[in-house]
Short mmCIF file of N, CA, C and O in Angstrom, two decimals:
data_model
loop_
_atom_site.label_atom_id
_atom_site.label_comp_id
_atom_site.label_asym_id
_atom_site.label_seq_id
_atom_site.Cartn_x
_atom_site.Cartn_y
_atom_site.Cartn_z
N UNK A 1 308.67 128.56 310.01
CA UNK A 1 309.68 127.62 310.45
C UNK A 1 309.18 126.82 311.64
O UNK A 1 308.16 127.15 312.22
N UNK A 2 309.93 125.80 312.03
CA UNK A 2 309.49 124.92 313.11
C UNK A 2 309.36 125.59 314.45
O UNK A 2 308.41 125.34 315.20
N UNK A 3 310.31 126.46 314.75
CA UNK A 3 310.26 127.14 316.06
C UNK A 3 309.02 128.01 316.16
O UNK A 3 308.32 128.02 317.18
N UNK A 4 308.74 128.76 315.12
CA UNK A 4 307.56 129.63 315.11
C UNK A 4 306.28 128.81 315.22
O UNK A 4 305.35 129.20 315.93
N UNK A 5 306.23 127.69 314.53
CA UNK A 5 305.06 126.82 314.60
C UNK A 5 304.80 126.38 316.03
O UNK A 5 303.66 126.37 316.50
N UNK A 6 305.87 126.05 316.74
CA UNK A 6 305.71 125.61 318.13
C UNK A 6 305.38 126.76 319.07
O UNK A 6 304.46 126.67 319.89
N UNK A 7 306.12 127.87 318.95
CA UNK A 7 305.94 128.96 319.91
C UNK A 7 304.70 129.79 319.65
O UNK A 7 304.14 130.39 320.57
N UNK A 8 304.24 129.83 318.40
CA UNK A 8 303.05 130.63 318.08
C UNK A 8 301.83 129.78 317.77
O UNK A 8 300.73 130.30 317.69
N UNK A 9 302.04 128.49 317.59
CA UNK A 9 300.92 127.61 317.25
C UNK A 9 300.65 126.56 318.31
O UNK A 9 299.71 126.65 319.07
N UNK A 10 301.50 125.56 318.35
CA UNK A 10 301.29 124.40 319.21
C UNK A 10 301.12 124.78 320.68
O UNK A 10 300.16 124.37 321.33
N UNK A 11 302.04 125.57 321.21
CA UNK A 11 301.98 125.90 322.63
C UNK A 11 300.80 126.80 322.97
O UNK A 11 299.95 126.44 323.79
N UNK A 12 300.70 128.00 322.38
CA UNK A 12 299.62 128.89 322.81
C UNK A 12 298.23 128.50 322.33
O UNK A 12 297.24 128.80 322.98
N UNK A 13 298.15 127.81 321.19
CA UNK A 13 296.84 127.49 320.63
C UNK A 13 296.31 126.16 321.15
O UNK A 13 295.12 126.02 321.42
N UNK A 14 297.18 125.19 321.32
CA UNK A 14 296.72 123.86 321.71
C UNK A 14 296.96 123.52 323.18
O UNK A 14 296.09 122.97 323.83
N UNK A 15 298.13 123.84 323.68
CA UNK A 15 298.50 123.36 325.02
C UNK A 15 298.12 124.33 326.13
O UNK A 15 297.52 123.94 327.13
N UNK A 16 298.43 125.62 325.98
CA UNK A 16 298.12 126.57 327.04
C UNK A 16 296.64 126.63 327.38
O UNK A 16 296.29 126.72 328.56
N UNK A 17 295.73 126.58 326.39
CA UNK A 17 294.31 126.58 326.76
C UNK A 17 293.91 125.40 327.64
O UNK A 17 293.01 125.52 328.47
N UNK A 18 294.58 124.28 327.46
CA UNK A 18 294.30 123.13 328.32
C UNK A 18 294.63 123.48 329.76
O UNK A 18 293.84 123.24 330.68
N UNK A 19 295.80 124.08 329.97
CA UNK A 19 296.19 124.48 331.31
C UNK A 19 295.27 125.51 331.91
O UNK A 19 294.92 125.44 333.09
N UNK A 20 294.83 126.46 331.09
CA UNK A 20 293.91 127.49 331.58
C UNK A 20 292.55 126.88 331.92
O UNK A 20 291.96 127.20 332.95
N UNK A 21 292.07 126.00 331.06
CA UNK A 21 290.77 125.37 331.29
C UNK A 21 290.79 124.53 332.57
O UNK A 21 289.82 124.52 333.32
N UNK A 22 291.91 123.86 332.81
CA UNK A 22 292.04 123.03 334.00
C UNK A 22 292.36 123.85 335.25
O UNK A 22 292.36 123.31 336.36
N UNK A 23 292.64 125.13 335.07
CA UNK A 23 292.95 125.99 336.20
C UNK A 23 294.29 125.66 336.85
O UNK A 23 294.44 125.78 338.07
N UNK A 24 295.26 125.26 336.04
CA UNK A 24 296.56 124.88 336.57
C UNK A 24 297.35 126.08 337.06
O UNK A 24 297.24 127.17 336.51
N UNK A 25 298.14 125.87 338.08
CA UNK A 25 299.08 126.89 338.51
C UNK A 25 300.36 126.76 337.67
O UNK A 25 300.58 125.74 337.03
N UNK A 26 301.16 127.76 337.64
CA UNK A 26 302.46 127.75 336.96
C UNK A 26 302.37 127.28 335.51
O UNK A 26 303.21 126.51 335.04
N UNK A 27 301.37 127.76 334.81
CA UNK A 27 301.17 127.34 333.42
C UNK A 27 302.43 127.57 332.59
O UNK A 27 302.79 126.73 331.77
N UNK A 28 303.11 128.69 332.83
CA UNK A 28 304.30 129.02 332.04
C UNK A 28 305.43 128.02 332.24
O UNK A 28 306.30 127.88 331.38
N UNK A 29 305.40 127.27 333.32
CA UNK A 29 306.40 126.21 333.56
C UNK A 29 305.86 124.85 333.15
O UNK A 29 306.59 124.02 332.62
N UNK A 30 304.60 124.61 333.40
CA UNK A 30 304.03 123.29 333.13
C UNK A 30 303.84 123.02 331.64
O UNK A 30 304.07 121.92 331.17
N UNK A 31 303.42 124.04 330.90
CA UNK A 31 303.12 123.85 329.48
C UNK A 31 304.35 123.39 328.68
O UNK A 31 304.26 122.43 327.92
N UNK A 32 305.51 124.03 328.83
CA UNK A 32 306.67 123.53 328.08
C UNK A 32 307.08 122.11 328.47
O UNK A 32 307.52 121.33 327.61
N UNK A 33 306.94 121.77 329.74
CA UNK A 33 307.25 120.39 330.16
C UNK A 33 306.30 119.40 329.50
O UNK A 33 306.73 118.36 328.97
N UNK A 34 305.03 119.70 329.52
CA UNK A 34 304.02 118.86 328.89
C UNK A 34 304.30 118.72 327.40
O UNK A 34 304.31 117.62 326.85
N UNK A 35 304.56 119.85 326.75
CA UNK A 35 304.82 119.84 325.31
C UNK A 35 306.07 119.04 324.97
O UNK A 35 306.09 118.32 323.97
N UNK A 36 307.11 119.15 325.79
CA UNK A 36 308.35 118.42 325.50
C UNK A 36 308.11 116.92 325.50
O UNK A 36 308.62 116.19 324.65
N UNK A 37 307.34 116.44 326.45
CA UNK A 37 307.04 115.01 326.52
C UNK A 37 306.19 114.57 325.33
O UNK A 37 306.46 113.56 324.70
N UNK A 38 305.16 115.34 325.04
CA UNK A 38 304.26 114.99 323.94
C UNK A 38 304.99 115.01 322.60
O UNK A 38 304.84 114.09 321.78
N UNK A 39 305.77 116.06 322.36
CA UNK A 39 306.49 116.16 321.10
C UNK A 39 307.54 115.06 320.96
O UNK A 39 307.76 114.54 319.88
N UNK A 40 308.18 114.72 322.07
CA UNK A 40 309.16 113.64 322.03
C UNK A 40 308.52 112.31 321.65
O UNK A 40 309.06 111.57 320.81
N UNK A 41 307.38 112.01 322.21
CA UNK A 41 306.68 110.76 321.87
C UNK A 41 306.24 110.78 320.41
O UNK A 41 306.44 109.81 319.68
N UNK A 42 305.66 111.90 319.98
CA UNK A 42 305.22 112.01 318.58
C UNK A 42 306.39 111.84 317.63
O UNK A 42 306.32 111.08 316.66
N UNK A 43 307.49 112.54 317.90
CA UNK A 43 308.66 112.47 317.03
C UNK A 43 309.23 111.06 316.96
O UNK A 43 309.46 110.52 315.87
N UNK A 44 309.44 110.45 318.10
CA UNK A 44 310.05 109.12 318.11
C UNK A 44 309.11 108.04 317.59
O UNK A 44 309.54 107.13 316.89
N UNK A 45 307.85 108.14 317.89
CA UNK A 45 306.89 107.11 317.46
C UNK A 45 306.55 107.21 315.98
O UNK A 45 306.57 106.21 315.26
N UNK A 46 306.25 108.43 315.51
CA UNK A 46 305.71 108.57 314.16
C UNK A 46 306.69 109.08 313.12
O UNK A 46 306.54 108.77 311.94
N UNK A 47 307.69 109.85 313.52
CA UNK A 47 308.64 110.40 312.54
C UNK A 47 309.88 109.52 312.44
O UNK A 47 310.24 109.08 311.35
N UNK A 48 310.50 109.25 313.58
CA UNK A 48 311.72 108.45 313.59
C UNK A 48 311.40 106.96 313.48
O UNK A 48 312.15 106.21 312.88
N UNK A 49 310.28 106.55 314.05
CA UNK A 49 309.92 105.13 314.05
C UNK A 49 310.77 104.31 315.00
O UNK A 49 311.08 103.15 314.73
N UNK A 50 311.16 104.92 316.13
CA UNK A 50 312.01 104.24 317.10
C UNK A 50 311.26 103.09 317.76
O UNK A 50 310.17 103.28 318.29
N UNK A 51 311.86 101.94 317.71
CA UNK A 51 311.29 100.76 318.36
C UNK A 51 311.78 100.68 319.80
O UNK A 51 312.88 101.11 320.10
N UNK A 52 310.98 100.16 320.68
CA UNK A 52 309.68 99.53 320.46
C UNK A 52 308.52 100.51 320.44
O UNK A 52 307.37 100.12 320.24
N UNK A 53 308.80 101.80 320.64
CA UNK A 53 307.74 102.80 320.72
C UNK A 53 306.87 102.83 319.46
O UNK A 53 305.65 102.95 319.55
N UNK A 54 307.49 102.69 318.31
CA UNK A 54 306.75 102.81 317.04
C UNK A 54 305.68 101.74 316.86
O UNK A 54 304.62 102.00 316.30
N UNK A 55 305.95 100.54 317.34
CA UNK A 55 304.99 99.46 317.13
C UNK A 55 304.21 99.09 318.40
O UNK A 55 303.39 98.17 318.38
N UNK A 56 304.45 99.80 319.45
CA UNK A 56 303.77 99.53 320.72
C UNK A 56 302.29 99.88 320.60
O UNK A 56 301.94 100.89 320.00
N UNK A 57 301.42 99.06 321.14
CA UNK A 57 299.99 99.41 321.14
C UNK A 57 299.77 100.77 321.83
O UNK A 57 300.44 101.09 322.81
N UNK A 58 298.85 101.53 321.29
CA UNK A 58 298.59 102.87 321.82
C UNK A 58 298.27 102.83 323.32
O UNK A 58 298.69 103.71 324.07
N UNK A 59 297.56 101.81 323.75
CA UNK A 59 297.20 101.69 325.16
C UNK A 59 298.45 101.58 326.04
O UNK A 59 298.49 102.10 327.15
N UNK A 60 299.48 100.89 325.54
CA UNK A 60 300.72 100.76 326.29
C UNK A 60 301.46 102.09 326.35
O UNK A 60 302.03 102.44 327.39
N UNK A 61 301.47 102.82 325.25
CA UNK A 61 302.12 104.14 325.23
C UNK A 61 301.43 105.05 326.25
O UNK A 61 302.09 105.71 327.05
N UNK A 62 300.13 105.05 326.25
CA UNK A 62 299.37 105.87 327.20
C UNK A 62 299.70 105.47 328.63
O UNK A 62 299.96 106.32 329.48
N UNK A 63 299.72 104.18 328.90
CA UNK A 63 300.00 103.70 330.26
C UNK A 63 301.40 104.11 330.73
O UNK A 63 301.59 104.42 331.90
N UNK A 64 302.35 104.14 329.81
CA UNK A 64 303.71 104.51 330.17
C UNK A 64 303.92 106.02 330.29
O UNK A 64 304.66 106.48 331.15
N UNK A 65 303.29 106.78 329.43
CA UNK A 65 303.53 108.22 329.37
C UNK A 65 302.59 109.01 330.29
O UNK A 65 302.97 110.07 330.81
N UNK A 66 301.40 108.52 330.51
CA UNK A 66 300.39 109.27 331.27
C UNK A 66 300.86 109.70 332.66
O UNK A 66 300.59 110.85 333.05
N UNK A 67 301.55 108.87 333.43
CA UNK A 67 301.98 109.33 334.76
C UNK A 67 302.91 110.55 334.69
O UNK A 67 302.82 111.45 335.53
N UNK A 68 303.77 110.60 333.69
CA UNK A 68 304.66 111.75 333.53
C UNK A 68 303.87 112.99 333.16
O UNK A 68 304.09 114.08 333.71
N UNK A 69 302.93 112.84 332.21
CA UNK A 69 302.10 113.98 331.83
C UNK A 69 301.29 114.48 333.02
O UNK A 69 301.16 115.69 333.23
N UNK A 70 300.76 113.55 333.80
CA UNK A 70 299.98 113.93 334.98
C UNK A 70 300.84 114.71 335.96
O UNK A 70 300.41 115.71 336.54
N UNK A 71 302.07 114.26 336.15
CA UNK A 71 302.97 114.97 337.06
C UNK A 71 303.24 116.38 336.55
O UNK A 71 303.23 117.34 337.33
N UNK A 72 303.50 116.51 335.25
CA UNK A 72 303.75 117.84 334.69
C UNK A 72 302.53 118.75 334.86
O UNK A 72 302.66 119.95 335.03
N UNK A 73 301.35 118.17 334.80
CA UNK A 73 300.13 118.97 334.92
C UNK A 73 299.80 119.34 336.35
O UNK A 73 299.39 120.47 336.62
N UNK A 74 299.95 118.41 337.28
CA UNK A 74 299.45 118.63 338.62
C UNK A 74 300.45 118.36 339.73
O UNK A 74 300.16 118.66 340.89
N UNK A 75 301.59 117.77 339.43
CA UNK A 75 302.55 117.41 340.45
C UNK A 75 303.32 118.59 340.98
O UNK A 75 303.29 119.70 340.43
N UNK A 76 304.01 118.36 342.06
CA UNK A 76 304.84 119.40 342.65
C UNK A 76 306.05 119.64 341.76
O UNK A 76 306.70 118.69 341.31
N UNK A 77 306.36 120.90 341.50
CA UNK A 77 307.52 121.26 340.71
C UNK A 77 308.57 121.86 341.63
O UNK A 77 308.23 122.48 342.64
N UNK A 78 309.84 121.67 341.29
CA UNK A 78 310.88 122.31 342.12
C UNK A 78 310.73 123.83 342.05
O UNK A 78 310.14 124.35 341.10
N UNK A 79 311.27 124.52 343.00
CA UNK A 79 311.17 125.98 342.98
C UNK A 79 311.76 126.55 341.68
O UNK A 79 312.73 126.03 341.15
N UNK A 80 311.16 127.61 341.19
CA UNK A 80 311.66 128.26 339.98
C UNK A 80 313.05 128.81 340.27
O UNK A 80 313.34 129.26 341.37
N UNK A 81 313.92 128.71 339.28
CA UNK A 81 315.26 129.23 339.44
C UNK A 81 316.27 128.23 339.97
O UNK A 81 317.40 128.57 340.25
N UNK A 82 315.87 126.98 340.07
CA UNK A 82 316.81 125.96 340.51
C UNK A 82 316.36 125.24 341.76
O UNK A 82 315.43 125.64 342.43
N UNK A 83 317.04 124.18 342.03
CA UNK A 83 316.71 123.34 343.18
C UNK A 83 317.56 123.72 344.35
O UNK A 83 318.66 124.08 344.27
#
């Protein structure tokens, strides 16, 4: 099912190793944030075909999404358990 694919495939096989390789702190918090952004873009761009995202040049998508991904990877996160 979809949940199993994400929790046993996408996250631990594809995304978590990136965090480990980069030596990120708080991987257990950063990885789901990163995945949520990536999956949202993939879903809206390629599955739903939501405009203008679906027809936007890839370079524009990268320019718009990259700062958020960078923040999830290396930016300051609020304290665990709430703000």
